[in-house]
Short mmCIF file of C-alpha atoms and ligand atoms in Angstrom, two decimals:
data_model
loop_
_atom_site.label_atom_id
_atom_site.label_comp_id
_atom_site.label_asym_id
_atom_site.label_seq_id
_atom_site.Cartn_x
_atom_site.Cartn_y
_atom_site.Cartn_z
CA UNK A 1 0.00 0.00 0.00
CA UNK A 2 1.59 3.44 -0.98
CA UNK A 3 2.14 5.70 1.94
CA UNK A 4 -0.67 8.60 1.78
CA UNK A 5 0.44 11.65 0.03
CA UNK A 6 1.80 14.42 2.46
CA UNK A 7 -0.05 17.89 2.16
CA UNK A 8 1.78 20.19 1.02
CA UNK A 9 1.90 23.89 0.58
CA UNK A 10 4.48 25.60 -1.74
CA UNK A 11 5.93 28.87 -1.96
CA UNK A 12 8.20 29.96 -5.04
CA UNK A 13 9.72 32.58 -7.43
CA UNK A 14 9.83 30.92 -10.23
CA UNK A 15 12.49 31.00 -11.78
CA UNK A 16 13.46 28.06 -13.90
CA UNK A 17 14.73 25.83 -11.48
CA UNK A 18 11.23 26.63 -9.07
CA UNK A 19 9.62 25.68 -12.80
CA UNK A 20 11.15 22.18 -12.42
CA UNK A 21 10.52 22.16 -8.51
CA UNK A 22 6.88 22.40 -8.96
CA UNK A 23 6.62 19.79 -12.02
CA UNK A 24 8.41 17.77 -9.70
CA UNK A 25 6.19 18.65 -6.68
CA UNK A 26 2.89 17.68 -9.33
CA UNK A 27 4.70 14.72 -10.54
CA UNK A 28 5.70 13.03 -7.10
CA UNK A 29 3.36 10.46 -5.94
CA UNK A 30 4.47 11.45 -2.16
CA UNK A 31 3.28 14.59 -2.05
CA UNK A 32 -0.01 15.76 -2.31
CA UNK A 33 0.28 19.86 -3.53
CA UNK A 34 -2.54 21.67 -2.22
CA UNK A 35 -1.14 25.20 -2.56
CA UNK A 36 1.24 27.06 -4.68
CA UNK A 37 2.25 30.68 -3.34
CA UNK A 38 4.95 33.39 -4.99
CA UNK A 39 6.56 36.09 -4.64
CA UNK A 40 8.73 38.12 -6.22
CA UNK A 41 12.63 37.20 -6.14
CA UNK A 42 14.50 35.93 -8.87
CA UNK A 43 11.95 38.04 -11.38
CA UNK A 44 9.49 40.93 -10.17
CA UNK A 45 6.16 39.39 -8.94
CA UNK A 46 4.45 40.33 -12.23
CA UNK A 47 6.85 37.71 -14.08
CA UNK A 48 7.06 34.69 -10.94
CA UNK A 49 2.99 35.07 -10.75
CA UNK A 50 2.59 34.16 -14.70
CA UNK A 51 5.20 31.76 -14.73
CA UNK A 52 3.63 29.79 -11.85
CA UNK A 53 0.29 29.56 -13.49
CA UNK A 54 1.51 28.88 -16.81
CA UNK A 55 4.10 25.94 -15.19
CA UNK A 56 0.87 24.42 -13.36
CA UNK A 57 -1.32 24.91 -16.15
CA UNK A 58 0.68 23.36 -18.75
CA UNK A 59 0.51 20.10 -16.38
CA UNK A 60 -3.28 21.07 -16.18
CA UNK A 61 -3.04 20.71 -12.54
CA UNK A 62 -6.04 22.93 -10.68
CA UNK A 63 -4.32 23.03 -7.78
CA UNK A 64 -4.86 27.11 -6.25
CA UNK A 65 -1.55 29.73 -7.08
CA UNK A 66 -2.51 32.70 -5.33
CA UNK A 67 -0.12 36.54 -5.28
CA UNK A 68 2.05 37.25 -2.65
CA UNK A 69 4.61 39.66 -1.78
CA UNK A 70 6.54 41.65 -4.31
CA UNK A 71 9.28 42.93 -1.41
CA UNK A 72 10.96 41.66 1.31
CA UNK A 73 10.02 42.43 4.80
CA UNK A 74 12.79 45.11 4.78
CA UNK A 75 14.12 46.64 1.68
CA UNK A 76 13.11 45.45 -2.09
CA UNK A 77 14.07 42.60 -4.19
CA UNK A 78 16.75 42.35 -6.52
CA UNK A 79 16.41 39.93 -9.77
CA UNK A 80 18.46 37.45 -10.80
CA UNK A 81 17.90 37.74 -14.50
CA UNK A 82 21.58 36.73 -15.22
CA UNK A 83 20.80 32.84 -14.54
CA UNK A 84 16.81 33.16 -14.95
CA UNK A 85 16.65 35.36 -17.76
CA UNK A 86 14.55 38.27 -18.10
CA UNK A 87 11.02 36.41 -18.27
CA UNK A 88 12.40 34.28 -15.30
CA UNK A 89 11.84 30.78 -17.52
CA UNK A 90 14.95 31.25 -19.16
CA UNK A 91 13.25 32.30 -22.48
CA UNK A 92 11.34 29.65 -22.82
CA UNK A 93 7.43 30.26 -23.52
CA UNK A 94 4.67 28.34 -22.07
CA UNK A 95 0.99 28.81 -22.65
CA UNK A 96 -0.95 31.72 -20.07
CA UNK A 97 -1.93 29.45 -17.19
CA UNK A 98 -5.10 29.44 -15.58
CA UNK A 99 -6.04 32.67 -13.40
CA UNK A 100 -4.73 33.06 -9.68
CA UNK A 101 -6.65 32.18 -6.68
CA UNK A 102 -7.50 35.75 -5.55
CA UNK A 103 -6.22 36.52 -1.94
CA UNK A 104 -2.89 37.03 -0.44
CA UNK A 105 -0.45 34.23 -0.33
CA UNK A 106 -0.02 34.91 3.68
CA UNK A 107 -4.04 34.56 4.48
CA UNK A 108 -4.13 31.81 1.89
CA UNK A 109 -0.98 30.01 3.75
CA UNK A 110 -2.57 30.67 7.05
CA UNK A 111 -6.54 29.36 6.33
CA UNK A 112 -4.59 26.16 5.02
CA UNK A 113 -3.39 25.58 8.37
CA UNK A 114 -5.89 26.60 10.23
CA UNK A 115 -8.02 24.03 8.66
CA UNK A 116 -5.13 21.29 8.88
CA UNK A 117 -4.57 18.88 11.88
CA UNK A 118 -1.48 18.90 14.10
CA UNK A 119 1.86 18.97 12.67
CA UNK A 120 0.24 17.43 9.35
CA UNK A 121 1.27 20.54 6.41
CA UNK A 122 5.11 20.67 5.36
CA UNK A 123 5.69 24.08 3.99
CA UNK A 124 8.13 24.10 0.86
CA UNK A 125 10.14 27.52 0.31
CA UNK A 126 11.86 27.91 -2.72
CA UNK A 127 12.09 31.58 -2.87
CA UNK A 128 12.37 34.48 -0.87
CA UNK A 129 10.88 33.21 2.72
CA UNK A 130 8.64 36.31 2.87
CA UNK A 131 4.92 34.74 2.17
CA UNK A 132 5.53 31.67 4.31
CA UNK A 133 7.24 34.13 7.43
CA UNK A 134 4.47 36.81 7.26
CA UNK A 135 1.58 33.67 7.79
CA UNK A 136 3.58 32.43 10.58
CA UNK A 137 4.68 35.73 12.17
CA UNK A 138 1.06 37.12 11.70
CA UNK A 139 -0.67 33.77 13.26
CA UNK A 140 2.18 31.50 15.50
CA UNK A 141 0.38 29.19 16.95
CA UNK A 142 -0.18 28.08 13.23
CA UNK A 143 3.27 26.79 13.64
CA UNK A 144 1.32 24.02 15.60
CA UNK A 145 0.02 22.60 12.32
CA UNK A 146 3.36 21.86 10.30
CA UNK A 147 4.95 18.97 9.84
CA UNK A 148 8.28 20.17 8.61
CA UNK A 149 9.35 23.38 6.71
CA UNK A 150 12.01 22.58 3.78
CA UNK A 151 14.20 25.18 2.50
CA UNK A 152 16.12 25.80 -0.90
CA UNK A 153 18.35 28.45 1.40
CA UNK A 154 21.68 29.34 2.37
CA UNK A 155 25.09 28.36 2.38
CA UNK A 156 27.53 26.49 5.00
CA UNK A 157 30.44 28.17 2.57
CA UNK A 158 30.43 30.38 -0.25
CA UNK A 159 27.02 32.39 -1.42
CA UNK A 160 26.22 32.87 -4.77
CA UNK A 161 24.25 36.05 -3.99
CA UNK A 162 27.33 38.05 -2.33
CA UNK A 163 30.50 35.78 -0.97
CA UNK A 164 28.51 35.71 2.21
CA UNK A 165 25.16 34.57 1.32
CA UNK A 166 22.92 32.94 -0.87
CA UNK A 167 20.29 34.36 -3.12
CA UNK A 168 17.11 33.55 -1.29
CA UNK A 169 18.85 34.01 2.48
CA UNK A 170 19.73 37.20 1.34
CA UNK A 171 16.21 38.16 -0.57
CA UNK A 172 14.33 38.23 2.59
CA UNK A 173 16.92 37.43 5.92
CA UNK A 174 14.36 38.65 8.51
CA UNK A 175 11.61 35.90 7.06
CA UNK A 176 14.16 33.45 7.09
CA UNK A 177 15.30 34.34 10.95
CA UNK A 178 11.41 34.02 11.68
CA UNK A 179 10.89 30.57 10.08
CA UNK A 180 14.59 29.26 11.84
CA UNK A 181 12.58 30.21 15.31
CA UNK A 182 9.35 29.37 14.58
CA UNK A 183 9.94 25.87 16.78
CA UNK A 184 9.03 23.54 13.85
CA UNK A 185 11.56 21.00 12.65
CA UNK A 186 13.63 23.08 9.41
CA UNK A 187 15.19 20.74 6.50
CA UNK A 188 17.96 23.01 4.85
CA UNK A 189 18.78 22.55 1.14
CA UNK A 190 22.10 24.77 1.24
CA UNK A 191 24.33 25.67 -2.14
CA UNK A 192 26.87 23.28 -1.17
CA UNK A 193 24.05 20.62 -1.61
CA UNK A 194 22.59 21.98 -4.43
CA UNK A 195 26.05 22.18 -6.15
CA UNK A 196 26.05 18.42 -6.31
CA UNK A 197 22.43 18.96 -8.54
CA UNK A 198 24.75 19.61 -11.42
CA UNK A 199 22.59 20.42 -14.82
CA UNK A 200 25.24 19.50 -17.17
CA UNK A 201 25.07 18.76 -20.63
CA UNK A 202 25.10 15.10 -20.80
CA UNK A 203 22.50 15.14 -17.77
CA UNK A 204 20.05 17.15 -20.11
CA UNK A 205 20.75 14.59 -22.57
CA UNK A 206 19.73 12.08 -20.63
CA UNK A 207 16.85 13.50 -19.01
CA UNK A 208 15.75 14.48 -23.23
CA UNK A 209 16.10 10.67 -24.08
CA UNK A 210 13.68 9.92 -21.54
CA UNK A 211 10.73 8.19 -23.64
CA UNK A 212 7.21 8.36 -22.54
CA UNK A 213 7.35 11.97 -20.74
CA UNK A 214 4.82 14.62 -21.79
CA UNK A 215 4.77 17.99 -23.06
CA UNK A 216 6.07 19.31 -18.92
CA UNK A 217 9.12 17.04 -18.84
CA UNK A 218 9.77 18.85 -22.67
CA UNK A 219 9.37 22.08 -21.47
CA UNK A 220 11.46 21.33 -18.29
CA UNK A 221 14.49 19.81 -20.73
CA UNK A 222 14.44 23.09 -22.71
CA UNK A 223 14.73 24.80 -19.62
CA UNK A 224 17.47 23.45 -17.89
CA UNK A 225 19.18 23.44 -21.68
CA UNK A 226 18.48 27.18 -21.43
CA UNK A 227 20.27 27.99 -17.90
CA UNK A 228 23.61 29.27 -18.78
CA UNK A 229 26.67 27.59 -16.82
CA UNK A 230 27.84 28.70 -14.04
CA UNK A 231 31.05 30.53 -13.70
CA UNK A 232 31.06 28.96 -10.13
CA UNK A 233 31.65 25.17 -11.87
CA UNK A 234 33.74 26.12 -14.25
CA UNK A 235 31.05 26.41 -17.28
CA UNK A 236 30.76 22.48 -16.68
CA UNK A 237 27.20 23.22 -15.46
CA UNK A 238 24.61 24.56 -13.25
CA UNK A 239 23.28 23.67 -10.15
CA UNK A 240 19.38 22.59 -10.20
CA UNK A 241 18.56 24.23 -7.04
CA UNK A 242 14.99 24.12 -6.26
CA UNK A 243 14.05 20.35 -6.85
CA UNK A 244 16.38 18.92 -4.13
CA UNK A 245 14.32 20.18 -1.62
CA UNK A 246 11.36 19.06 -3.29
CA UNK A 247 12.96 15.49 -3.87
CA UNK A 248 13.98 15.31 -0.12
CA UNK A 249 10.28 14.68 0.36
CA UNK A 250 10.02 11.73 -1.66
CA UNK A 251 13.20 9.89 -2.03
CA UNK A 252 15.18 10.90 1.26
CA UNK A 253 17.60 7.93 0.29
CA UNK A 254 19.23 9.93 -1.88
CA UNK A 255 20.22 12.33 0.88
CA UNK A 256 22.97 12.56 3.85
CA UNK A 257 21.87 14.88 6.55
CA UNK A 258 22.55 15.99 10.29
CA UNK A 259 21.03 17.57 12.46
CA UNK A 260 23.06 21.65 12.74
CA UNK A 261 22.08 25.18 14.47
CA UNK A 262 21.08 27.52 11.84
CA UNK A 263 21.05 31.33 12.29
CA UNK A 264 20.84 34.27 9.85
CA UNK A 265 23.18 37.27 9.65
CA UNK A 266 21.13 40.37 9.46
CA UNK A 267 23.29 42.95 9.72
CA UNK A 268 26.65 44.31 7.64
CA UNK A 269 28.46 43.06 4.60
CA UNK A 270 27.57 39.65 5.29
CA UNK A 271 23.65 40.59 5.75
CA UNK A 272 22.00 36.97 4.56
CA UNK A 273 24.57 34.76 5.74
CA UNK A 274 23.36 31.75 7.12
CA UNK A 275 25.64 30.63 10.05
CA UNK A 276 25.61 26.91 9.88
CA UNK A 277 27.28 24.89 13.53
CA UNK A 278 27.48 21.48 12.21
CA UNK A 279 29.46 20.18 15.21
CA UNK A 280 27.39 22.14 18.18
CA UNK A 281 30.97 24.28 19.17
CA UNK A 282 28.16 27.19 19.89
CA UNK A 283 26.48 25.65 22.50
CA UNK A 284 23.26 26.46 21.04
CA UNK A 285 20.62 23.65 20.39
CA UNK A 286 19.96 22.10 17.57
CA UNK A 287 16.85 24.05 14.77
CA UNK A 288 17.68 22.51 11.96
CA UNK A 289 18.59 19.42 9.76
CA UNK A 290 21.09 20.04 6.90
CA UNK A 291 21.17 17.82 3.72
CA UNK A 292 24.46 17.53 3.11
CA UNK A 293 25.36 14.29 0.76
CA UNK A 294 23.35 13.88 -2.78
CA UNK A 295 23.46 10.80 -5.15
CA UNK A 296 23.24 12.54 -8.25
CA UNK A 297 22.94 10.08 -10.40
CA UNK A 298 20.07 8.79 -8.61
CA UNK A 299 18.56 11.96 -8.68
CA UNK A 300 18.50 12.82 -11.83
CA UNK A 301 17.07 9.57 -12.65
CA UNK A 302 14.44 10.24 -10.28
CA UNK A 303 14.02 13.38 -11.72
CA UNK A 304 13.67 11.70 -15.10
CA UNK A 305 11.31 9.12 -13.85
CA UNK A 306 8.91 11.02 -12.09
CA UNK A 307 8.35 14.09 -14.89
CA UNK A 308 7.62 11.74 -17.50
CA UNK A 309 4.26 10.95 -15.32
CA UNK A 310 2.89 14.54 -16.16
CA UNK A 311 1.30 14.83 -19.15
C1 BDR B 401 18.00 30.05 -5.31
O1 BDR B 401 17.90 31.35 -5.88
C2 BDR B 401 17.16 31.32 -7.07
O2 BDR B 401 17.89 31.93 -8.07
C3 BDR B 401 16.86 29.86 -7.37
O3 BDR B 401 15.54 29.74 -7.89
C4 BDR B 401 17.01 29.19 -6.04
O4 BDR B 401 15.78 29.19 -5.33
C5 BDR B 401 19.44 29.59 -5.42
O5 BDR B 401 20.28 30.47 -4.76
CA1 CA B 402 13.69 29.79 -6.39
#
């Protein structure tokens, strides 16, 4: 008997790699996506609110996108057209999706859990951490009702963003502070996991020969062919961000993790650092788990596997 999907709601900038998260997200027969929320981050809100309706609707899933917020809790966002491209899909055109849900992501986030049992809703952030902070910070004792909260966020080393921190971490710091204290268990997809998510040519190959997929596992190979490689990797590739945290949910085999203290720099040059103890030498307690070791191979396979189901 197959494990009953988990409820989950899912907030995103999409951004190509969030494009691929949420075809996974559709596509995985653990999860069971009952809410898609945006914001603005690696596009402006009127690009990431599009994108996620036309990603969902090209899968013809009915499943509720609804607006959130097109800033940060302090300060604005900043794009990151030089990996997304100016359209945030990489160039790549998909059909207008169905219309959003009105509402605000926030209410929407929070009248999920309200209606949800105990520690039953794991909250996916892919983008800024704004939507899913606000609903928490506005309502805690929400926090009650999630199972888990899993982050694309962060860095133990190197950002990507500044030297110091990583693009989401840095998007929206104070959201991500509220979500590290919020008391709920936090799964960390950091860069130096995601950098093991390598998009590389022969990987897009692959994923292309893939026979049976539909028109979404197309659109999501001419995507990832359209990401530009990363000076980071030496032009061999690019990491594919956004679905590991989405694939922690449903294949956690493919992951190492431990359990770390997590804190956010706020402040100064380094503003959006995460500070990651891996070995306790703080003395703080533990608020967070941190994948750290990825089978690649068996995730792009899973990848593979699991988009060709979507039509
Ligand atoms: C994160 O930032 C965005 O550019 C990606 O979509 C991902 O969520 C990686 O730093
Ligand atoms: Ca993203």
């Amino acid at each position: 008997m197959p494990a009953t999907p988990r409820p989950v709601l899912l907030d995103c900038d999409p951004g190509t790699d969030d494009a691929v998260a949420l075809w996974l997200a559709l596509a995985a027969p653990g999860i069971d996506l009952q809410l898609v929320t945006v914001a603005g981050g690696n596009v402006g809100l009127e690009r990431t609110l599009p994108n996620a309706r036309a990603v969902l609707g090209l899968a013809g899933a009915g499943v509720p996108v609804v607006a959130g917020a097109d800033r940060p809790l302090v300060g604005r966002f900043r794009s990151e057209t030089r990996v997304h491209g100016m359209d945030g899909l990489g160039g790549v055109t998909l059909p207008e999706g169905p219309p959003a849900t009105p509402g605000l992501a926030a209410d929407a986030i929070r009248a999920r859990l309200r209606a949800a049992a105990a520690e039953s809703v794991t909250l996916v952030g892919l983008g800024p951490a704004t939507n899913l902070a606000l609903a928490l910070a506005a309502e805690p004792d929400l926090a009650g009702r999630v199972a888990e909260i899993v982050l694309m966020t962060g860095a133990v080393g190197e950002g990507n963003w500044s030297s110091a921190a990583e693009f989401n971490a840095a998007m929206d710091p104070e959201a991500l502070a509220i979500l590290l204290a919020c008391g709920r268990p936090v799964t960390l997809a950091t860069l130096d996991l995601t950098a093991q998510a390598l998009v590389t040519p022969a990987r897009v190959a692959a994923l292309r020969a893939v026979s049976g997929g539909g028109r979404c596992l197309a659109a999501a190979v001419e995507i990832l062919a359209a990401i530009p490689p990363s000076r980071r990797f030496e032009h061999r590739g690019v990491p594919l961000h956004d679905p590991c945290a989405v694939m922690w949910l449903v294949a956690p085999e493919l992951f190492t993790h431990r359990a770390v203290t997590a804190s956010v720099v706020l402040d100064g040059a380094d503003r959006g650092r995460t500070r990651i103890d891996r070995w306790g030498r703080d003395g703080a307690p533990a608020n967070a788990r941190l994948l750290e070791g990825l089978d690649a191979e068996g995730f792009f396979a899973a990848l593979g596997m699991m988009l060709k189901e979507l039509k």
